[in-house]
Amino acid sequence: MKYWHKLLKDWRAKGNNGFTIPFIIGSQQYLPGLREKQDVKQLIYDIFYNEEEVDIYITYCQDLNDLILGIRDETKLRIAGEFIKLPNNSKSNLFLTKIANNLGNNVDGIAKTLEEKYQMAIDKNKFSVNNRVSDDFTDKERNFIIQSFSDINKCRL
């Protein structure tokens, strides 16, 4: 299982919706033995082309005042939006909600927009948003990530 899928799955199992892109990118520092980290562009492409057949949506979270990625399970099927098409015009695994439809209309545009939006925060280790303020992970968040990755044989880039 991909590390981002494991995080989102474990978070969803707790009844929560999703994580910001910086949160997911920053979580990689807790993957034991990781030599090379994904950047924003690689993450978006990985989700877009993922072979795990898990649909991931991008939406706006009012509590965080930011975009989040989440698993589009049966409870999220009524959210308005559309899947971004693969180059062969078939459905990808990346779903943009209507509120996030200004990110681009293809994976290249979306990845570039998100990279421009988040790279500076990631470079400054501002992975988390609490009380609408970006900062490093809280202890509680670190513990969640570490626990989620504890069965490392099931997590990979």
mmCIF file of N, CA and C in Angstrom, residues 5-131:
data_model
loop_
_atom_site.group_PDB
_atom_site.id
_atom_site.type_symbol
_atom_site.label_atom_id
_atom_site.label_comp_id
_atom_site.label_asym_id
_atom_site.label_seq_id
_atom_site.Cartn_x
_atom_site.Cartn_y
_atom_site.Cartn_z
ATOM 1 N N HIS A 5 -1.851 6.448 0.729
ATOM 2 C CA HIS A 5 -3.096 5.682 0.831
ATOM 3 C C HIS A 5 -3.280 5.193 2.268
ATOM 4 N N LYS A 6 -2.203 4.704 2.876
ATOM 5 C CA LYS A 6 -2.270 4.207 4.255
ATOM 6 C C LYS A 6 -2.684 5.328 5.208
ATOM 7 N N LEU A 7 -2.061 6.495 5.062
ATOM 8 C CA LEU A 7 -2.420 7.632 5.922
ATOM 9 C C LEU A 7 -3.895 8.003 5.764
ATOM 10 N N LEU A 8 -4.311 8.167 4.509
ATOM 11 C CA LEU A 8 -5.694 8.570 4.248
ATOM 12 C C LEU A 8 -6.691 7.509 4.697
ATOM 13 N N LYS A 9 -6.346 6.249 4.509
ATOM 14 C CA LYS A 9 -7.225 5.153 4.921
ATOM 15 C C LYS A 9 -7.375 5.122 6.441
ATOM 16 N N ASP A 10 -6.258 5.237 7.155
ATOM 17 C CA ASP A 10 -6.303 5.218 8.618
ATOM 18 C C ASP A 10 -7.056 6.435 9.169
ATOM 19 N N TRP A 11 -6.879 7.574 8.525
ATOM 20 C CA TRP A 11 -7.554 8.795 8.953
ATOM 21 C C TRP A 11 -9.060 8.682 8.700
ATOM 22 N N ARG A 12 -9.418 8.130 7.544
ATOM 23 C CA ARG A 12 -10.828 7.935 7.193
ATOM 24 C C ARG A 12 -11.481 6.955 8.165
ATOM 25 N N ALA A 13 -10.733 5.921 8.569
ATOM 26 C CA ALA A 13 -11.253 4.934 9.522
ATOM 27 C C ALA A 13 -11.591 5.580 10.866
ATOM 28 N N LYS A 14 -10.966 6.706 11.163
ATOM 29 C CA LYS A 14 -11.265 7.436 12.395
ATOM 30 C C LYS A 14 -12.420 8.424 12.196
ATOM 31 N N GLY A 15 -13.013 8.411 10.994
ATOM 32 C CA GLY A 15 -14.147 9.282 10.723
ATOM 33 C C GLY A 15 -13.777 10.657 10.199
ATOM 34 N N ASN A 16 -12.528 10.837 9.810
ATOM 35 C CA ASN A 16 -12.062 12.130 9.310
ATOM 36 C C ASN A 16 -12.006 12.125 7.785
ATOM 37 N N ASN A 17 -11.885 13.313 7.202
ATOM 38 C CA ASN A 17 -11.979 13.430 5.753
ATOM 39 C C ASN A 17 -10.661 13.343 5.002
ATOM 40 N N GLY A 18 -9.651 14.081 5.385
ATOM 41 C CA GLY A 18 -8.431 14.053 4.597
ATOM 42 C C GLY A 18 -7.322 14.900 5.184
ATOM 43 N N PHE A 19 -6.262 15.018 4.402
ATOM 44 C CA PHE A 19 -5.084 15.776 4.809
ATOM 45 C C PHE A 19 -4.681 16.755 3.722
ATOM 46 N N THR A 20 -3.998 17.809 4.133
ATOM 47 C CA THR A 20 -3.429 18.735 3.163
ATOM 48 C C THR A 20 -2.255 18.066 2.457
ATOM 49 N N ILE A 21 -1.903 18.592 1.326
ATOM 50 C CA ILE A 21 -0.763 18.063 0.581
ATOM 51 C C ILE A 21 0.529 18.208 1.385
ATOM 52 N N PRO A 22 0.795 19.364 2.013
ATOM 53 C CA PRO A 22 2.007 19.434 2.838
ATOM 54 C C PRO A 22 2.046 18.377 3.945
ATOM 55 N N PHE A 23 0.896 18.055 4.542
ATOM 56 C CA PHE A 23 0.847 17.027 5.583
ATOM 57 C C PHE A 23 1.323 15.692 5.015
ATOM 58 N N ILE A 24 0.789 15.332 3.863
ATOM 59 C CA ILE A 24 1.149 14.051 3.255
ATOM 60 C C ILE A 24 2.619 14.041 2.851
ATOM 61 N N ILE A 25 3.092 15.107 2.247
ATOM 62 C CA ILE A 25 4.503 15.191 1.848
ATOM 63 C C ILE A 25 5.399 15.122 3.084
ATOM 64 N N GLY A 26 5.068 15.867 4.117
ATOM 65 C CA GLY A 26 5.873 15.882 5.342
ATOM 66 C C GLY A 26 5.889 14.562 6.080
ATOM 67 N N SER A 27 4.818 13.789 5.937
ATOM 68 C CA SER A 27 4.728 12.508 6.649
ATOM 69 C C SER A 27 5.831 11.539 6.234
ATOM 70 N N GLN A 28 6.373 11.722 5.056
ATOM 71 C CA GLN A 28 7.386 10.801 4.544
ATOM 72 C C GLN A 28 8.628 10.733 5.430
ATOM 73 N N GLN A 29 8.876 11.788 6.193
ATOM 74 C CA GLN A 29 10.047 11.773 7.074
ATOM 75 C C GLN A 29 9.951 10.684 8.142
ATOM 76 N N TYR A 30 8.766 10.120 8.330
ATOM 77 C CA TYR A 30 8.565 9.061 9.324
ATOM 78 C C TYR A 30 8.506 7.669 8.705
ATOM 79 N N LEU A 31 8.778 7.592 7.411
ATOM 80 C CA LEU A 31 8.874 6.288 6.752
ATOM 81 C C LEU A 31 10.294 5.768 6.945
ATOM 82 N N PRO A 32 10.480 4.731 7.741
ATOM 83 C CA PRO A 32 11.828 4.210 8.005
ATOM 84 C C PRO A 32 12.523 3.749 6.720
ATOM 85 N N GLY A 33 13.785 4.099 6.625
ATOM 86 C CA GLY A 33 14.604 3.630 5.511
ATOM 87 C C GLY A 33 14.359 4.340 4.197
ATOM 88 N N LEU A 34 13.560 5.377 4.207
ATOM 89 C CA LEU A 34 13.268 6.098 2.975
ATOM 90 C C LEU A 34 14.486 6.899 2.531
ATOM 91 N N ARG A 35 14.880 6.721 1.298
ATOM 92 C CA ARG A 35 16.058 7.426 0.778
ATOM 93 C C ARG A 35 15.684 8.660 -0.024
ATOM 94 N N GLU A 36 14.591 8.577 -0.739
ATOM 95 C CA GLU A 36 14.173 9.682 -1.597
ATOM 96 C C GLU A 36 12.693 9.955 -1.387
ATOM 97 N N LYS A 37 12.367 11.212 -1.141
ATOM 98 C CA LYS A 37 10.979 11.581 -0.886
ATOM 99 C C LYS A 37 10.285 12.028 -2.167
ATOM 100 N N GLN A 38 8.986 11.786 -2.200
ATOM 101 C CA GLN A 38 8.168 12.331 -3.272
ATOM 102 C C GLN A 38 8.004 13.828 -3.057
ATOM 103 N N ASP A 39 7.931 14.562 -4.156
ATOM 104 C CA ASP A 39 7.557 15.964 -4.053
ATOM 105 C C ASP A 39 6.082 16.084 -4.442
ATOM 106 N N VAL A 40 5.582 17.290 -4.475
ATOM 107 C CA VAL A 40 4.156 17.502 -4.756
ATOM 108 C C VAL A 40 3.778 16.935 -6.117
ATOM 109 N N LYS A 41 4.573 17.241 -7.118
ATOM 110 C CA LYS A 41 4.271 16.777 -8.471
ATOM 111 C C LYS A 41 4.238 15.250 -8.534
ATOM 112 N N GLN A 42 5.219 14.606 -7.923
ATOM 113 C CA GLN A 42 5.261 13.140 -7.924
ATOM 114 C C GLN A 42 4.065 12.552 -7.184
ATOM 115 N N LEU A 43 3.663 13.182 -6.089
ATOM 116 C CA LEU A 43 2.496 12.714 -5.337
ATOM 117 C C LEU A 43 1.240 12.770 -6.206
ATOM 118 N N ILE A 44 1.025 13.881 -6.875
ATOM 119 C CA ILE A 44 -0.174 14.035 -7.702
ATOM 120 C C ILE A 44 -0.164 13.022 -8.844
ATOM 121 N N TYR A 45 0.982 12.837 -9.485
ATOM 122 C CA TYR A 45 1.068 11.834 -10.551
ATOM 123 C C TYR A 45 0.846 10.429 -10.005
ATOM 124 N N ASP A 46 1.381 10.159 -8.823
ATOM 125 C CA ASP A 46 1.214 8.845 -8.200
ATOM 126 C C ASP A 46 -0.257 8.549 -7.933
ATOM 127 N N ILE A 47 -0.976 9.532 -7.427
ATOM 128 C CA ILE A 47 -2.410 9.373 -7.176
ATOM 129 C C ILE A 47 -3.151 9.212 -8.498
ATOM 130 N N PHE A 48 -2.827 10.051 -9.450
ATOM 131 C CA PHE A 48 -3.489 10.051 -10.760
ATOM 132 C C PHE A 48 -3.386 8.694 -11.441
ATOM 133 N N TYR A 49 -2.203 8.094 -11.381
ATOM 134 C CA TYR A 49 -1.948 6.825 -12.068
ATOM 135 C C TYR A 49 -1.937 5.617 -11.126
ATOM 136 N N ASN A 50 -2.406 5.777 -9.884
ATOM 137 C CA ASN A 50 -2.248 4.696 -8.903
ATOM 138 C C ASN A 50 -2.905 3.402 -9.364
ATOM 139 N N GLU A 51 -2.231 2.324 -9.044
ATOM 140 C CA GLU A 51 -2.679 0.985 -9.435
ATOM 141 C C GLU A 51 -3.519 0.319 -8.356
ATOM 142 N N GLU A 52 -3.684 0.989 -7.241
ATOM 143 C CA GLU A 52 -4.444 0.416 -6.133
ATOM 144 C C GLU A 52 -5.943 0.607 -6.323
ATOM 145 N N GLU A 53 -6.307 1.273 -7.385
ATOM 146 C CA GLU A 53 -7.708 1.517 -7.715
ATOM 147 C C GLU A 53 -8.471 2.170 -6.571
ATOM 148 N N VAL A 54 -7.814 3.124 -5.926
ATOM 149 C CA VAL A 54 -8.465 3.915 -4.898
ATOM 150 C C VAL A 54 -8.651 5.317 -5.471
ATOM 151 N N ASP A 55 -9.883 5.815 -5.375
ATOM 152 C CA ASP A 55 -10.175 7.147 -5.869
ATOM 153 C C ASP A 55 -9.866 8.165 -4.772
ATOM 154 N N ILE A 56 -9.128 9.196 -5.149
ATOM 155 C CA ILE A 56 -8.745 10.263 -4.228
ATOM 156 C C ILE A 56 -9.367 11.561 -4.726
ATOM 157 N N TYR A 57 -10.000 12.276 -3.822
ATOM 158 C CA TYR A 57 -10.586 13.551 -4.213
ATOM 159 C C TYR A 57 -9.784 14.707 -3.637
ATOM 160 N N ILE A 58 -9.866 15.839 -4.324
ATOM 161 C CA ILE A 58 -9.311 17.097 -3.831
ATOM 162 C C ILE A 58 -10.494 18.016 -3.597
ATOM 163 N N THR A 59 -10.578 18.555 -2.400
ATOM 164 C CA THR A 59 -11.652 19.484 -2.073
ATOM 165 C C THR A 59 -11.125 20.550 -1.130
ATOM 166 N N TYR A 60 -11.966 21.472 -0.825
ATOM 167 C CA TYR A 60 -11.635 22.549 0.103
ATOM 168 C C TYR A 60 -12.212 22.217 1.465
ATOM 169 N N CYS A 61 -11.398 22.373 2.497
ATOM 170 C CA CYS A 61 -11.841 22.132 3.872
ATOM 171 C C CYS A 61 -11.990 23.484 4.575
ATOM 172 N N GLN A 62 -13.198 23.813 4.966
ATOM 173 C CA GLN A 62 -13.440 25.096 5.626
ATOM 174 C C GLN A 62 -12.782 25.177 6.996
ATOM 175 N N ASP A 63 -12.684 24.052 7.693
ATOM 176 C CA ASP A 63 -12.050 24.063 9.017
ATOM 177 C C ASP A 63 -10.577 24.451 8.928
ATOM 178 N N LEU A 64 -9.910 23.986 7.879
ATOM 179 C CA LEU A 64 -8.484 24.271 7.709
ATOM 180 C C LEU A 64 -8.236 25.498 6.835
ATOM 181 N N ASN A 65 -9.269 25.902 6.116
ATOM 182 C CA ASN A 65 -9.133 26.990 5.157
ATOM 183 C C ASN A 65 -8.093 26.626 4.091
ATOM 184 N N ASP A 66 -8.150 25.369 3.641
ATOM 185 C CA ASP A 66 -7.158 24.872 2.690
ATOM 186 C C ASP A 66 -7.731 23.665 1.939
ATOM 187 N N LEU A 67 -7.020 23.265 0.897
ATOM 188 C CA LEU A 67 -7.374 22.075 0.137
ATOM 189 C C LEU A 67 -6.929 20.824 0.882
ATOM 190 N N ILE A 68 -7.684 19.748 0.715
ATOM 191 C CA ILE A 68 -7.300 18.457 1.282
ATOM 192 C C ILE A 68 -7.459 17.364 0.235
ATOM 193 N N LEU A 69 -6.734 16.287 0.453
ATOM 194 C CA LEU A 69 -6.899 15.053 -0.306
ATOM 195 C C LEU A 69 -7.618 14.072 0.609
ATOM 196 N N GLY A 70 -8.545 13.327 0.059
ATOM 197 C CA GLY A 70 -9.261 12.326 0.840
ATOM 198 C C GLY A 70 -9.646 11.142 -0.029
ATOM 199 N N ILE A 71 -10.006 10.048 0.611
ATOM 200 C CA ILE A 71 -10.456 8.856 -0.106
ATOM 201 C C ILE A 71 -11.918 9.053 -0.484
ATOM 202 N N ARG A 72 -12.211 8.855 -1.743
ATOM 203 C CA ARG A 72 -13.586 8.995 -2.242
ATOM 204 C C ARG A 72 -14.272 7.639 -2.118
ATOM 205 N N ASP A 73 -14.772 7.375 -0.929
ATOM 206 C CA ASP A 73 -15.462 6.109 -0.676
ATOM 207 C C ASP A 73 -16.966 6.289 -0.890
ATOM 208 N N GLU A 74 -17.750 5.295 -0.507
ATOM 209 C CA GLU A 74 -19.192 5.332 -0.741
ATOM 210 C C GLU A 74 -19.875 6.508 -0.055
ATOM 211 N N THR A 75 -19.290 7.051 1.000
ATOM 212 C CA THR A 75 -19.902 8.194 1.685
ATOM 213 C C THR A 75 -19.650 9.506 0.957
ATOM 214 N N LYS A 76 -18.757 9.495 -0.017
ATOM 215 C CA LYS A 76 -18.385 10.723 -0.724
ATOM 216 C C LYS A 76 -18.832 10.733 -2.183
ATOM 217 N N LEU A 77 -19.647 9.789 -2.585
ATOM 218 C CA LEU A 77 -20.034 9.670 -3.987
ATOM 219 C C LEU A 77 -20.949 10.801 -4.471
ATOM 220 N N ARG A 78 -21.604 11.478 -3.561
ATOM 221 C CA ARG A 78 -22.531 12.538 -3.957
ATOM 222 C C ARG A 78 -21.863 13.899 -4.079
ATOM 223 N N ILE A 79 -20.577 13.983 -3.808
ATOM 224 C CA ILE A 79 -19.864 15.248 -3.941
ATOM 225 C C ILE A 79 -19.757 15.587 -5.428
ATOM 226 N N ALA A 80 -20.147 16.802 -5.778
ATOM 227 C CA ALA A 80 -20.112 17.235 -7.178
ATOM 228 C C ALA A 80 -18.670 17.467 -7.626
ATOM 229 N N GLY A 81 -18.393 17.040 -8.835
ATOM 230 C CA GLY A 81 -17.070 17.222 -9.408
ATOM 231 C C GLY A 81 -16.871 16.264 -10.553
ATOM 232 N N GLU A 82 -15.611 16.036 -10.904
ATOM 233 C CA GLU A 82 -15.337 15.119 -12.002
ATOM 234 C C GLU A 82 -13.949 14.509 -11.882
ATOM 235 N N PHE A 83 -13.796 13.338 -12.474
ATOM 236 C CA PHE A 83 -12.504 12.690 -12.549
ATOM 237 C C PHE A 83 -11.690 13.346 -13.659
ATOM 238 N N ILE A 84 -10.409 13.506 -13.412
ATOM 239 C CA ILE A 84 -9.499 13.993 -14.440
ATOM 240 C C ILE A 84 -9.208 12.817 -15.365
ATOM 241 N N LYS A 85 -9.234 13.047 -16.643
ATOM 242 C CA LYS A 85 -9.054 11.978 -17.639
ATOM 243 C C LYS A 85 -7.582 11.625 -17.831
ATOM 244 N N LEU A 86 -7.327 10.339 -18.017
ATOM 245 C CA LEU A 86 -6.004 9.847 -18.398
ATOM 246 C C LEU A 86 -5.730 10.244 -19.853
ATOM 247 N N PRO A 87 -4.468 10.194 -20.287
ATOM 248 C CA PRO A 87 -4.166 10.547 -21.677
ATOM 249 C C PRO A 87 -4.968 9.752 -22.708
ATOM 250 N N ASN A 88 -5.353 8.519 -22.388
ATOM 251 C CA ASN A 88 -6.148 7.714 -23.328
ATOM 252 C C ASN A 88 -7.659 8.011 -23.198
ATOM 253 N N ASN A 89 -7.973 9.068 -22.441
ATOM 254 C CA ASN A 89 -9.340 9.556 -22.243
ATOM 255 C C ASN A 89 -10.182 8.686 -21.302
ATOM 256 N N SER A 90 -9.562 7.715 -20.605
ATOM 257 C CA SER A 90 -10.301 6.949 -19.609
ATOM 258 C C SER A 90 -10.188 7.651 -18.247
ATOM 259 N N LYS A 91 -10.963 7.190 -17.296
ATOM 260 C CA LYS A 91 -11.027 7.786 -15.951
ATOM 261 C C LYS A 91 -9.750 7.522 -15.168
ATOM 262 N N SER A 92 -9.232 8.560 -14.546
ATOM 263 C CA SER A 92 -8.094 8.391 -13.635
ATOM 264 C C SER A 92 -8.636 8.126 -12.233
ATOM 265 N N ASN A 93 -7.770 8.137 -11.251
ATOM 266 C CA ASN A 93 -8.185 7.950 -9.861
ATOM 267 C C ASN A 93 -8.192 9.270 -9.091
ATOM 268 N N LEU A 94 -8.066 10.376 -9.817
ATOM 269 C CA LEU A 94 -8.045 11.696 -9.197
ATOM 270 C C LEU A 94 -9.348 12.424 -9.509
ATOM 271 N N PHE A 95 -10.078 12.777 -8.459
ATOM 272 C CA PHE A 95 -11.386 13.423 -8.580
ATOM 273 C C PHE A 95 -11.282 14.845 -8.038
ATOM 274 N N LEU A 96 -11.632 15.814 -8.853
ATOM 275 C CA LEU A 96 -11.663 17.208 -8.403
ATOM 276 C C LEU A 96 -13.100 17.579 -8.074
ATOM 277 N N THR A 97 -13.339 18.027 -6.864
ATOM 278 C CA THR A 97 -14.663 18.512 -6.521
ATOM 279 C C THR A 97 -14.874 19.849 -7.217
ATOM 280 N N LYS A 98 -16.115 20.240 -7.344
ATOM 281 C CA LYS A 98 -16.436 21.503 -8.026
ATOM 282 C C LYS A 98 -15.698 22.682 -7.407
ATOM 283 N N ILE A 99 -15.548 22.664 -6.105
ATOM 284 C CA ILE A 99 -14.899 23.782 -5.423
ATOM 285 C C ILE A 99 -13.395 23.857 -5.727
ATOM 286 N N ALA A 100 -12.839 22.770 -6.239
ATOM 287 C CA ALA A 100 -11.407 22.737 -6.558
ATOM 288 C C ALA A 100 -11.158 22.687 -8.065
ATOM 289 N N ASN A 101 -12.181 22.991 -8.851
ATOM 290 C CA ASN A 101 -12.034 22.847 -10.299
ATOM 291 C C ASN A 101 -11.187 23.925 -10.958
ATOM 292 N N ASN A 102 -10.699 24.872 -10.191
ATOM 293 C CA ASN A 102 -9.834 25.918 -10.742
ATOM 294 C C ASN A 102 -8.350 25.528 -10.713
ATOM 295 N N LEU A 103 -8.047 24.304 -10.321
ATOM 296 C CA LEU A 103 -6.651 23.863 -10.229
ATOM 297 C C LEU A 103 -6.054 23.520 -11.587
ATOM 298 N N GLY A 104 -6.887 23.201 -12.539
ATOM 299 C CA GLY A 104 -6.425 22.807 -13.867
ATOM 300 C C GLY A 104 -7.345 21.751 -14.430
ATOM 301 N N ASN A 105 -7.160 21.450 -15.704
ATOM 302 C CA ASN A 105 -8.034 20.454 -16.325
ATOM 303 C C ASN A 105 -7.288 19.200 -16.770
ATOM 304 N N ASN A 106 -6.016 19.118 -16.402
ATOM 305 C CA ASN A 106 -5.242 17.900 -16.666
ATOM 306 C C ASN A 106 -4.219 17.731 -15.551
ATOM 307 N N VAL A 107 -3.619 16.569 -15.502
ATOM 308 C CA VAL A 107 -2.715 16.262 -14.386
ATOM 309 C C VAL A 107 -1.508 17.193 -14.356
ATOM 310 N N ASP A 108 -0.999 17.570 -15.512
ATOM 311 C CA ASP A 108 0.157 18.474 -15.540
ATOM 312 C C ASP A 108 -0.185 19.827 -14.925
ATOM 313 N N GLY A 109 -1.318 20.384 -15.326
ATOM 314 C CA GLY A 109 -1.737 21.681 -14.801
ATOM 315 C C GLY A 109 -2.032 21.636 -13.315
ATOM 316 N N ILE A 110 -2.696 20.578 -12.883
ATOM 317 C CA ILE A 110 -3.036 20.426 -11.467
ATOM 318 C C ILE A 110 -1.766 20.287 -10.629
ATOM 319 N N ALA A 111 -0.848 19.442 -11.082
ATOM 320 C CA ALA A 111 0.404 19.237 -10.344
ATOM 321 C C ALA A 111 1.198 20.537 -10.249
ATOM 322 N N LYS A 112 1.259 21.279 -11.328
ATOM 323 C CA LYS A 112 2.010 22.547 -11.333
ATOM 324 C C LYS A 112 1.365 23.560 -10.388
ATOM 325 N N THR A 113 0.040 23.676 -10.438
ATOM 326 C CA THR A 113 -0.672 24.606 -9.568
ATOM 327 C C THR A 113 -0.453 24.260 -8.100
ATOM 328 N N LEU A 114 -0.551 22.978 -7.759
ATOM 329 C CA LEU A 114 -0.384 22.560 -6.368
ATOM 330 C C LEU A 114 1.056 22.698 -5.900
ATOM 331 N N GLU A 115 1.994 22.453 -6.785
ATOM 332 C CA GLU A 115 3.405 22.639 -6.452
ATOM 333 C C GLU A 115 3.681 24.109 -6.142
ATOM 334 N N GLU A 116 3.177 24.995 -6.980
ATOM 335 C CA GLU A 116 3.358 26.438 -6.751
ATOM 336 C C GLU A 116 2.685 26.875 -5.452
ATOM 337 N N LYS A 117 1.552 26.296 -5.154
ATOM 338 C CA LYS A 117 0.800 26.670 -3.956
ATOM 339 C C LYS A 117 1.474 26.206 -2.665
ATOM 340 N N TYR A 118 2.099 25.023 -2.689
ATOM 341 C CA TYR A 118 2.558 24.415 -1.435
ATOM 342 C C TYR A 118 4.065 24.278 -1.246
ATOM 343 N N GLN A 119 4.849 24.408 -2.268
ATOM 344 C CA GLN A 119 6.279 24.116 -2.131
ATOM 345 C C GLN A 119 6.974 24.992 -1.093
ATOM 346 N N MET A 120 6.627 26.264 -1.044
ATOM 347 C CA MET A 120 7.275 27.159 -0.080
ATOM 348 C C MET A 120 6.986 26.719 1.356
ATOM 349 N N ALA A 121 5.744 26.356 1.639
ATOM 350 C CA ALA A 121 5.387 25.890 2.990
ATOM 351 C C ALA A 121 6.122 24.594 3.320
ATOM 352 N N ILE A 122 6.194 23.691 2.362
ATOM 353 C CA ILE A 122 6.894 22.421 2.578
ATOM 354 C C ILE A 122 8.373 22.672 2.854
ATOM 355 N N ASP A 123 8.982 23.566 2.100
ATOM 356 C CA ASP A 123 10.395 23.902 2.310
ATOM 357 C C ASP A 123 10.658 24.472 3.702
ATOM 358 N N LYS A 124 9.635 25.088 4.293
ATOM 359 C CA LYS A 124 9.752 25.676 5.635
ATOM 360 C C LYS A 124 9.247 24.731 6.727
ATOM 361 N N ASN A 125 9.006 23.448 6.366
ATOM 362 C CA ASN A 125 8.491 22.446 7.308
ATOM 363 C C ASN A 125 7.153 22.839 7.919
ATOM 364 N N LYS A 126 6.333 23.508 7.155
ATOM 365 C CA LYS A 126 4.979 23.859 7.603
ATOM 366 C C LYS A 126 4.036 22.845 6.987
ATOM 367 N N PHE A 127 3.945 21.701 7.649
ATOM 368 C CA PHE A 127 3.206 20.557 7.122
ATOM 369 C C PHE A 127 1.770 20.482 7.609
ATOM 370 N N SER A 128 1.472 21.130 8.687
ATOM 371 C CA SER A 128 0.189 20.974 9.347
ATOM 372 C C SER A 128 -0.528 22.313 9.454
ATOM 373 N N VAL A 129 -1.848 22.259 9.568
ATOM 374 C CA VAL A 129 -2.652 23.462 9.786
ATOM 375 C C VAL A 129 -3.476 23.234 11.043
ATOM 376 N N ASN A 130 -3.252 24.074 12.032
ATOM 377 C CA ASN A 130 -4.028 24.019 13.271
ATOM 378 C C ASN A 130 -4.483 25.432 13.599
ATOM 379 N N ASN A 131 -5.764 25.569 13.891
ATOM 380 C CA ASN A 131 -6.356 26.891 14.127
ATOM 381 C C ASN A 131 -6.066 27.831 12.961
#
